[in-house]
CSV table of C-alpha atoms in Angstrom, one decimal:
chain,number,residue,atom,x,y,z
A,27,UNK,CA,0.0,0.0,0.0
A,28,UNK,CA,1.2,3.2,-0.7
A,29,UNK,CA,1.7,5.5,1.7
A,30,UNK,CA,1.5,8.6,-1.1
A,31,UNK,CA,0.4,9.1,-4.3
A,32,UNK,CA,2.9,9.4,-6.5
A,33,UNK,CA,2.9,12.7,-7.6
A,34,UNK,CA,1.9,14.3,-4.4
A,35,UNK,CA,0.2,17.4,-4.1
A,36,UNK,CA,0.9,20.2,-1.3
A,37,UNK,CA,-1.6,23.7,-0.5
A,38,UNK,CA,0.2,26.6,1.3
A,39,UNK,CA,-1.9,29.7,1.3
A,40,UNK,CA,-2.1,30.3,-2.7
A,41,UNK,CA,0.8,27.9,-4.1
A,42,UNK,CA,0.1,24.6,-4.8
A,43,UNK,CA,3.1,22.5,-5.2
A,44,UNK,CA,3.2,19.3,-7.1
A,45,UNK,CA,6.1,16.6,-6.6
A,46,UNK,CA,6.8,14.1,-8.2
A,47,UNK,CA,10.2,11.9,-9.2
A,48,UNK,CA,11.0,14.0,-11.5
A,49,UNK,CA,10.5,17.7,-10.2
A,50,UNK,CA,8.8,19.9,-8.2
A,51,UNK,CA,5.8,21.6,-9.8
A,52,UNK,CA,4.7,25.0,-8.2
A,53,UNK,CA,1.4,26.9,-9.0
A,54,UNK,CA,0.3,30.2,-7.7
A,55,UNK,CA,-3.5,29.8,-7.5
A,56,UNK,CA,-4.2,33.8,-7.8
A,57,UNK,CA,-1.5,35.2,-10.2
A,58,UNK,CA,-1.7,32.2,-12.2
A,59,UNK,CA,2.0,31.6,-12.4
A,60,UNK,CA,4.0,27.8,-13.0
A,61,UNK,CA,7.7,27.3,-11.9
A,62,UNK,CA,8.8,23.7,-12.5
A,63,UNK,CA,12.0,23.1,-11.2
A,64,UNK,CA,13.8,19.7,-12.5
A,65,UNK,CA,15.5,17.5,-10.0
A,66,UNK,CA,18.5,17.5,-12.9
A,67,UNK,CA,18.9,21.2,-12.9
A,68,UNK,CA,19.7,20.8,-8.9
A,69,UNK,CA,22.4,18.2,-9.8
A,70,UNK,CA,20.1,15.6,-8.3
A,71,UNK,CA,19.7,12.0,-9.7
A,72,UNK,CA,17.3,9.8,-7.7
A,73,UNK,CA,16.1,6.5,-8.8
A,74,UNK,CA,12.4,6.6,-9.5
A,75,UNK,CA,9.9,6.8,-6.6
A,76,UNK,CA,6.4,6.8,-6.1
A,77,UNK,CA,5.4,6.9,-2.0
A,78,UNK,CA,7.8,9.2,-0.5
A,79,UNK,CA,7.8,13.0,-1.2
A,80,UNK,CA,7.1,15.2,1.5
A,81,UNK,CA,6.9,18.8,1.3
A,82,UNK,CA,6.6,21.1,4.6
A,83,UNK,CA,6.4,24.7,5.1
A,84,UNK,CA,8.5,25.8,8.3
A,85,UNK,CA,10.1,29.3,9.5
A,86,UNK,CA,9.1,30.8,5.7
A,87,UNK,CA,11.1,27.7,4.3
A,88,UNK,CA,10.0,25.3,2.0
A,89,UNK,CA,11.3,21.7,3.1
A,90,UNK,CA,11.3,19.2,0.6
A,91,UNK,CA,12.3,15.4,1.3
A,92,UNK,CA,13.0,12.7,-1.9
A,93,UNK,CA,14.7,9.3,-1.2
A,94,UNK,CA,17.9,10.3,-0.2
A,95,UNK,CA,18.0,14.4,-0.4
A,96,UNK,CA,16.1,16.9,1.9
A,97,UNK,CA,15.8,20.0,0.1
A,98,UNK,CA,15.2,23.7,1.8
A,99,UNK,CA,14.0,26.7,-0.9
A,100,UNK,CA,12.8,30.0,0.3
A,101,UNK,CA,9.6,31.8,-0.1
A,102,UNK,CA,10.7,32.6,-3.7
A,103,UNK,CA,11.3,28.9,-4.4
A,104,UNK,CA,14.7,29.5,-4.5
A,105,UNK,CA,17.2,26.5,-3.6
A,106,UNK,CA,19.0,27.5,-0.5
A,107,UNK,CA,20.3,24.4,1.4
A,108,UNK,CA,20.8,20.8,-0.4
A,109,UNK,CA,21.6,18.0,2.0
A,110,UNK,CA,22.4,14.6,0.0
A,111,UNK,CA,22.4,11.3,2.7
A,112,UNK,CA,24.4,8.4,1.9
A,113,UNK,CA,22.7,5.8,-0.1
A,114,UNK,CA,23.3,2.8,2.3
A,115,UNK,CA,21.4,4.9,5.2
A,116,UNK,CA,18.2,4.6,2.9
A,117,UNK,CA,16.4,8.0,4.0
A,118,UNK,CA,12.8,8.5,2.5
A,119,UNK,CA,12.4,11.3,4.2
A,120,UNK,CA,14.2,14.3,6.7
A,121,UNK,CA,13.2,17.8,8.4
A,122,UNK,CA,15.3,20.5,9.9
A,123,UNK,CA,14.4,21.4,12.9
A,124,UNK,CA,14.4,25.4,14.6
A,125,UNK,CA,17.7,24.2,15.9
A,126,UNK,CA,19.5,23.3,12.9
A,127,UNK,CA,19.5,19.7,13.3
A,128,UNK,CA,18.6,17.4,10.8
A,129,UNK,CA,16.8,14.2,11.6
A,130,UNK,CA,16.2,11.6,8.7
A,131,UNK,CA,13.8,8.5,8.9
A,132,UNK,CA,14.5,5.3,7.0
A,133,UNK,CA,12.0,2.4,6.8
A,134,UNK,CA,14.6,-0.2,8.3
A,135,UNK,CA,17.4,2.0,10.3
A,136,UNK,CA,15.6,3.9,12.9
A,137,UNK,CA,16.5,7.9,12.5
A,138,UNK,CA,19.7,9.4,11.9
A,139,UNK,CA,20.4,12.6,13.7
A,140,UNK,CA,22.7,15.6,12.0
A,141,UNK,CA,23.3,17.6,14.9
A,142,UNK,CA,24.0,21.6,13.4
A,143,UNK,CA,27.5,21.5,14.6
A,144,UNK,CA,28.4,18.0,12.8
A,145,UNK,CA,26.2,19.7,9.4
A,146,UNK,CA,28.6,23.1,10.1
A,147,UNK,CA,31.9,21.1,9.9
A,148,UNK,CA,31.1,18.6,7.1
A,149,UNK,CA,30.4,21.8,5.1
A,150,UNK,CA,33.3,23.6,6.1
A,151,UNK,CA,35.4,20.7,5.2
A,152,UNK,CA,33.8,20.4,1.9
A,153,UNK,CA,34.2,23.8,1.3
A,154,UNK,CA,37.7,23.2,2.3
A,155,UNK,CA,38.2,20.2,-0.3
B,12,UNK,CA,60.7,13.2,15.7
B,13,UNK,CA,60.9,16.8,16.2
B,14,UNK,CA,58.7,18.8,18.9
B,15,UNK,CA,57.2,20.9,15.7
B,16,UNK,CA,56.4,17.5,13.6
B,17,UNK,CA,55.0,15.9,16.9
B,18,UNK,CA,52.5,18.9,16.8
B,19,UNK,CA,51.3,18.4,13.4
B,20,UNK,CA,50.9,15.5,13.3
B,21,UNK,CA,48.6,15.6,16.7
B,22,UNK,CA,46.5,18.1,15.4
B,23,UNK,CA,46.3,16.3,12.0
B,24,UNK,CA,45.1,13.5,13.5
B,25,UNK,CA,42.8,15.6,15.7
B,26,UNK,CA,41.2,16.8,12.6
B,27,UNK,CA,40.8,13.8,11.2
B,28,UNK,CA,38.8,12.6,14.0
B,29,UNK,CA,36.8,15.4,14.1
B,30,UNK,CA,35.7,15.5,10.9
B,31,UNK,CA,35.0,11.9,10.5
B,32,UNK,CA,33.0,12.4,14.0
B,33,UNK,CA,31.1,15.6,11.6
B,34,UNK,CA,30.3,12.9,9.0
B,35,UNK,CA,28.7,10.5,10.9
B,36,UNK,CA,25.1,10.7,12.5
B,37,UNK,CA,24.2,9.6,15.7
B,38,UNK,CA,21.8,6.7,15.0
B,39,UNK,CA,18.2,5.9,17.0
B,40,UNK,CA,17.0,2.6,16.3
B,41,UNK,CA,15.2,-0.3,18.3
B,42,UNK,CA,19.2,-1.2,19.8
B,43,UNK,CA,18.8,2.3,21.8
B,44,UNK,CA,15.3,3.4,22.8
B,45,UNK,CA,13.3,3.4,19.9
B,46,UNK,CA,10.2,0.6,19.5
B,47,UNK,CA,10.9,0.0,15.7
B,48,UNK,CA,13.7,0.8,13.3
B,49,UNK,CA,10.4,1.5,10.8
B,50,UNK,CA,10.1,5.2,10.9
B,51,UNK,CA,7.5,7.3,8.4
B,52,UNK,CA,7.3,10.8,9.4
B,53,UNK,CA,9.7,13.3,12.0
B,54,UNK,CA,7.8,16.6,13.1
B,55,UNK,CA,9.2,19.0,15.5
B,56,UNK,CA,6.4,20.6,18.0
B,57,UNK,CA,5.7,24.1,19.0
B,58,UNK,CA,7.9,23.5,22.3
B,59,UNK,CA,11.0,21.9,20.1
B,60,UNK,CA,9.8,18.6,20.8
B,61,UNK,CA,10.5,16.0,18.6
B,62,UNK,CA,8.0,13.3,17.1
B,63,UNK,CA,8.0,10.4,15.2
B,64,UNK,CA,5.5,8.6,12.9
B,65,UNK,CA,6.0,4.4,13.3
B,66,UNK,CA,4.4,1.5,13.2
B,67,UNK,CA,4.5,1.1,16.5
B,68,UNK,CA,2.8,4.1,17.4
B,69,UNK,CA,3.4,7.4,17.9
B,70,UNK,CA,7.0,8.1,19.3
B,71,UNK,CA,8.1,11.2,21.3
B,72,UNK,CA,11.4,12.3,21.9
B,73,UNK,CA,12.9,14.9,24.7
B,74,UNK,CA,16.2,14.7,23.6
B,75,UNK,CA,17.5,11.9,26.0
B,76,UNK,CA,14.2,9.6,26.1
B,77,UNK,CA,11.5,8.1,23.8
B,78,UNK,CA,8.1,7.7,24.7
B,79,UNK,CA,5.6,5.3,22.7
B,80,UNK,CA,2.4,6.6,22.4
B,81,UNK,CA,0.0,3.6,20.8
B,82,UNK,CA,-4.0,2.0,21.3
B,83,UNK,CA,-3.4,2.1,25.0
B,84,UNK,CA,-2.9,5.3,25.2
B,85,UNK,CA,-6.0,6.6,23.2
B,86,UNK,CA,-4.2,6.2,19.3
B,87,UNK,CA,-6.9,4.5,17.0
B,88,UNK,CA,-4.1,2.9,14.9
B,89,UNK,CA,-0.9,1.9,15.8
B,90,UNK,CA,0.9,2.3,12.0
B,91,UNK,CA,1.0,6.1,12.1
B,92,UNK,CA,2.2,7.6,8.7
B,93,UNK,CA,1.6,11.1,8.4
B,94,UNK,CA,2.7,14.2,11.2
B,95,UNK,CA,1.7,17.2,10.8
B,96,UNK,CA,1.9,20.9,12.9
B,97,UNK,CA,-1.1,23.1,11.7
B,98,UNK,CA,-1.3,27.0,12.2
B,99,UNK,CA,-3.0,26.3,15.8
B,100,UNK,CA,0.0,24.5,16.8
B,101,UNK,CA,-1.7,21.5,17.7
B,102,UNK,CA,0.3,17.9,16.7
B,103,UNK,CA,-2.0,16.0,14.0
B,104,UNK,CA,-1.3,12.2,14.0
B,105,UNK,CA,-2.5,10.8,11.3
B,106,UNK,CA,-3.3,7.0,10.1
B,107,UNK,CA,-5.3,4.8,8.0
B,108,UNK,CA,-8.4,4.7,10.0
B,109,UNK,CA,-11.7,6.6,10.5
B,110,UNK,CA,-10.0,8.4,13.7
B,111,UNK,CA,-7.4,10.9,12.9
B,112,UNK,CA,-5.8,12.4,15.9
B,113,UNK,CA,-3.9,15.6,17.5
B,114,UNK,CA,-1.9,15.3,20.8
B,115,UNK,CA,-1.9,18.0,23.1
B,116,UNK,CA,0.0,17.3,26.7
B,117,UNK,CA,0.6,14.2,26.1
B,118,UNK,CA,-3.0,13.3,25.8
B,119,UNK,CA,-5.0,11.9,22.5
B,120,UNK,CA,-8.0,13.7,20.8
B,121,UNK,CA,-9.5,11.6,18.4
B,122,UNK,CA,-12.2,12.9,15.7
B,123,UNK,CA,-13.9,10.5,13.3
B,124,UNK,CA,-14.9,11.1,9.7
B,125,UNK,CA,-18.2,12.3,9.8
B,126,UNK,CA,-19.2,9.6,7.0
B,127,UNK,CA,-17.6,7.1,9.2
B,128,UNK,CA,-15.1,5.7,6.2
B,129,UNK,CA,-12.1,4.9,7.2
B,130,UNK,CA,-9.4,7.1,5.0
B,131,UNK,CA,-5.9,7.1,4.4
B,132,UNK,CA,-3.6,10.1,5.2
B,133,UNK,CA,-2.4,12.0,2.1
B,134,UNK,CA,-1.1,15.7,1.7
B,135,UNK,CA,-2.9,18.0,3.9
B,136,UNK,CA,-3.8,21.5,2.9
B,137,UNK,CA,-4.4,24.1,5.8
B,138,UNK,CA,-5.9,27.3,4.0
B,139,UNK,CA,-7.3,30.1,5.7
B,140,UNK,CA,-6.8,28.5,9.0
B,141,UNK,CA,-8.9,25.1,7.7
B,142,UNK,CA,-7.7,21.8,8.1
B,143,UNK,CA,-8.9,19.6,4.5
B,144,UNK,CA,-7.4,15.9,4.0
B,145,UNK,CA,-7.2,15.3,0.3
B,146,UNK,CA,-7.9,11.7,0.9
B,147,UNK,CA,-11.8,11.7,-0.2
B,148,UNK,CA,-11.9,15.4,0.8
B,149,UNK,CA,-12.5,16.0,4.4
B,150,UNK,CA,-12.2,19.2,6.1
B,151,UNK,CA,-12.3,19.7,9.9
B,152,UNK,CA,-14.7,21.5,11.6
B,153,UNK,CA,-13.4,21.6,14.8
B,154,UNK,CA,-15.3,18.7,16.0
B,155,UNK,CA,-15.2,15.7,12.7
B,156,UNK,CA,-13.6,15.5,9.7
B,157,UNK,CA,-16.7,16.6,7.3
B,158,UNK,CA,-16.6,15.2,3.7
B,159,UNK,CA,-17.2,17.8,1.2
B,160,UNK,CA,-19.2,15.3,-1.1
B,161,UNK,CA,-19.4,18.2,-3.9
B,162,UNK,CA,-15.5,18.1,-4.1
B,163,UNK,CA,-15.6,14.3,-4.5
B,164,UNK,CA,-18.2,13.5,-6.3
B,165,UNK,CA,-16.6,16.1,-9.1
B,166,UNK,CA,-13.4,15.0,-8.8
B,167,UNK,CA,-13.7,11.5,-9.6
B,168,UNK,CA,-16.9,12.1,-12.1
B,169,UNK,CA,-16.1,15.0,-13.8
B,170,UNK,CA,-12.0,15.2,-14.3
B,171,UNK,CA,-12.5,13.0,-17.9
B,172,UNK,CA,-15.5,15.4,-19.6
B,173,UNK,CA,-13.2,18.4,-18.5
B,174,UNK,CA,-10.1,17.1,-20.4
B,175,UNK,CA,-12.7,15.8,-23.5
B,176,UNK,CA,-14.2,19.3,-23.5
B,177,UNK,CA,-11.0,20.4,-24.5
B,178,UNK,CA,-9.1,17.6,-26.6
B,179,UNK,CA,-6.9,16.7,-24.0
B,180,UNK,CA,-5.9,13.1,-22.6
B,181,UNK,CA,-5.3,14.2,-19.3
B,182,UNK,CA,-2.8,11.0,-19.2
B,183,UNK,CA,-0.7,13.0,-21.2
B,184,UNK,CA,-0.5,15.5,-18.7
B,185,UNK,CA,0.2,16.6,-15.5
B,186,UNK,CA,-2.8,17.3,-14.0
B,187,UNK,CA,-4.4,18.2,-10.6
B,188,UNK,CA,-7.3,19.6,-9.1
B,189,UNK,CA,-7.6,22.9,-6.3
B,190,UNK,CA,-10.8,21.3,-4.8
B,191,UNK,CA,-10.7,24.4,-2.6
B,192,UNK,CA,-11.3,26.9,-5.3
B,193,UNK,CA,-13.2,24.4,-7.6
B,194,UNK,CA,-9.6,24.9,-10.3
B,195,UNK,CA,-7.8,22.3,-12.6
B,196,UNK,CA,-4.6,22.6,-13.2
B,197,UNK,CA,-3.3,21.1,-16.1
B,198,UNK,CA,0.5,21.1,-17.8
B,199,UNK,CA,1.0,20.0,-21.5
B,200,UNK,CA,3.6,20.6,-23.3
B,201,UNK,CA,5.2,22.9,-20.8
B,202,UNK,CA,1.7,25.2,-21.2
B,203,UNK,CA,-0.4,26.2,-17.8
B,204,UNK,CA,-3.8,25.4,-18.3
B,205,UNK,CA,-6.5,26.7,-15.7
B,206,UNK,CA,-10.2,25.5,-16.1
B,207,UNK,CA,-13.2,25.8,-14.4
B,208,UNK,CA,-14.7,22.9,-12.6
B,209,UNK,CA,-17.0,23.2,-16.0
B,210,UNK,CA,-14.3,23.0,-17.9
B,211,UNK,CA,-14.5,26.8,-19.1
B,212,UNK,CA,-10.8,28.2,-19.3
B,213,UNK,CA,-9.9,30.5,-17.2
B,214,UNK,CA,-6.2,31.1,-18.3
B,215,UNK,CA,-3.9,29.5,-20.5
């Protein structure tokens, strides 16, 4: 049984945002406007999906979760954080949380906490790299 | 080995340490405190609370100690897929039954469908303060989840003469339906289409 359809279908005020393994679909119900943003264009290459897309709206952020990325844009639908998770931990879905910390569920693992000071200095080191 | 090199290579190794420390989350399973390794959903409550969505009940988290909520504490399911935090700040639990849920203080509201099917959770839209659950198109009231039979009955009878109205196989297309404001969207060929719930076009 799936848990969600799978192109799944969010309602914040007047956008409606549609998401599906390919993209993210978002609709402004009064001006009438589209943006489709392609996972591809965002460097990001998942395998197909059809039960786990979540999309939350949280401190004027948008947070999107797809098997193995949690994705943050801001009220403009702009892309401001990408988190990628290791394949092996098999995430289907993560939030950020008002501290910074990222928690990400998997179906067999439990949850896998990214406290903000471990996220801070594996980005720091990557920007080092 | 020199006092300098003895340095460096201490604080390489310190760096190492740390950043493989950086890389590597700390993991919650059923080994440490958790009632299932088979988690759905994570939500974060007005308080900085954190929740999770099993199937094994409802699973709260201080920050050093899980608590199960399940049936014996008031739950009507115990597989619990779906969390969400609406504008009221109240906790909404939801799960494939006719019983969805919010928690306030620990303790379990239940309100039933008012049609008395039992519904699975999907997306929910909060707009202008309303709770609706797409699944068959319930919107609370404060005290039951009310089907809107309008929405439904349209949505799954009238979708095809829409598209037909118009030449469109809405296979072909990405389509979906603002059951709020009675709208379709439909995308073809990279083109927005808007139509009225009569299949009049209101923008393309």
């Amino acid at each position: 049984m799936s848990r969600r359809d799978s192109q799944s279908a969010y309602r914040f005020g007047n956008l409606f945002i549609l998401i599906n393994d390919k993209g993210i679909i978002v609709i402004n119900t009064i001006a009438h406007t589209l943006k489709h943003i392609a996972f591809k264009d965002l460097n990001i290459f998942i395998q197909p999906f059809d039960t786990n897309q979540k999309c939350v709206f949280v401190n004027n952020t948008y947070q999107i979760s797809v098997p193995n990325y949690l994705l943050i844009f801001n009220a403009g639908f702009e892309l401001i954080e990408k988190h990628p998770f290791p394949e092996a931990l098999e995430i289907h879905h993560a939030f950020k949380d008002s501290r910074g910390h990222i928690w990400a569920c998997s179906f067999k693992k439990g949850i896998f906490l990214y406290t903000a000071a471990q996220l801070r200095t594996l980005y720091y080191l990557k920007g080092k790299k | 080995m020199s006092f300098k090199t003895t340095v460096i290579t201490i604080l390489i190794y310190f760096y190492a340490a740390c950043g493989a420390t950086a890389q590597e989350p700390t993991n919650y399973s059923a080994k440490n405190g958790l009632p299932t390794n088979h988690v759905y959903d994570v939500q974060e409550d007005k308080d900085g609370v954190m929740w999770f969505a099993t199937n094994r009940g409802l699973v709260k988290f201080d920050g050093k100690n899980f608590k199960a909520f399940t049936i014996k504490e008031g739950l009507p399911n115990n597989d619990v897929w779906e969390l969400y935090l609406d504008g009221k700040k109240r906790l909404w639990v939801f799960s494939k039954s006719r019983y969805q849920s919010y928690v306030l203080n620990d303790s379990i509201y239940n309100f039933a469908t008012s049609d008395g099917k039992t519904i699975s959770p999907a997306p929910i839209y909060e707009v202008d303060n309303a709770l609706w659950l797409r699944a068959g198109y319930y919107k609370f009231d404060g005290a039951e989840f009310k089907v809107q039979n309008d929405y439904a009955t349209f949505y799954h009878g009238g979708s095809q003469q829409v598209f037909q109205k118009h030449g469109l196989n809405a296979e072909a297309a990405a389509v979906s339906y603002d059951f709020i404001f009675n709208q379709y969207f439909l995308i073809k060929d990279g083109e927005l289409w808007f139509l009225n719930a009569d299949g009049t076009v209101l923008k393309k």
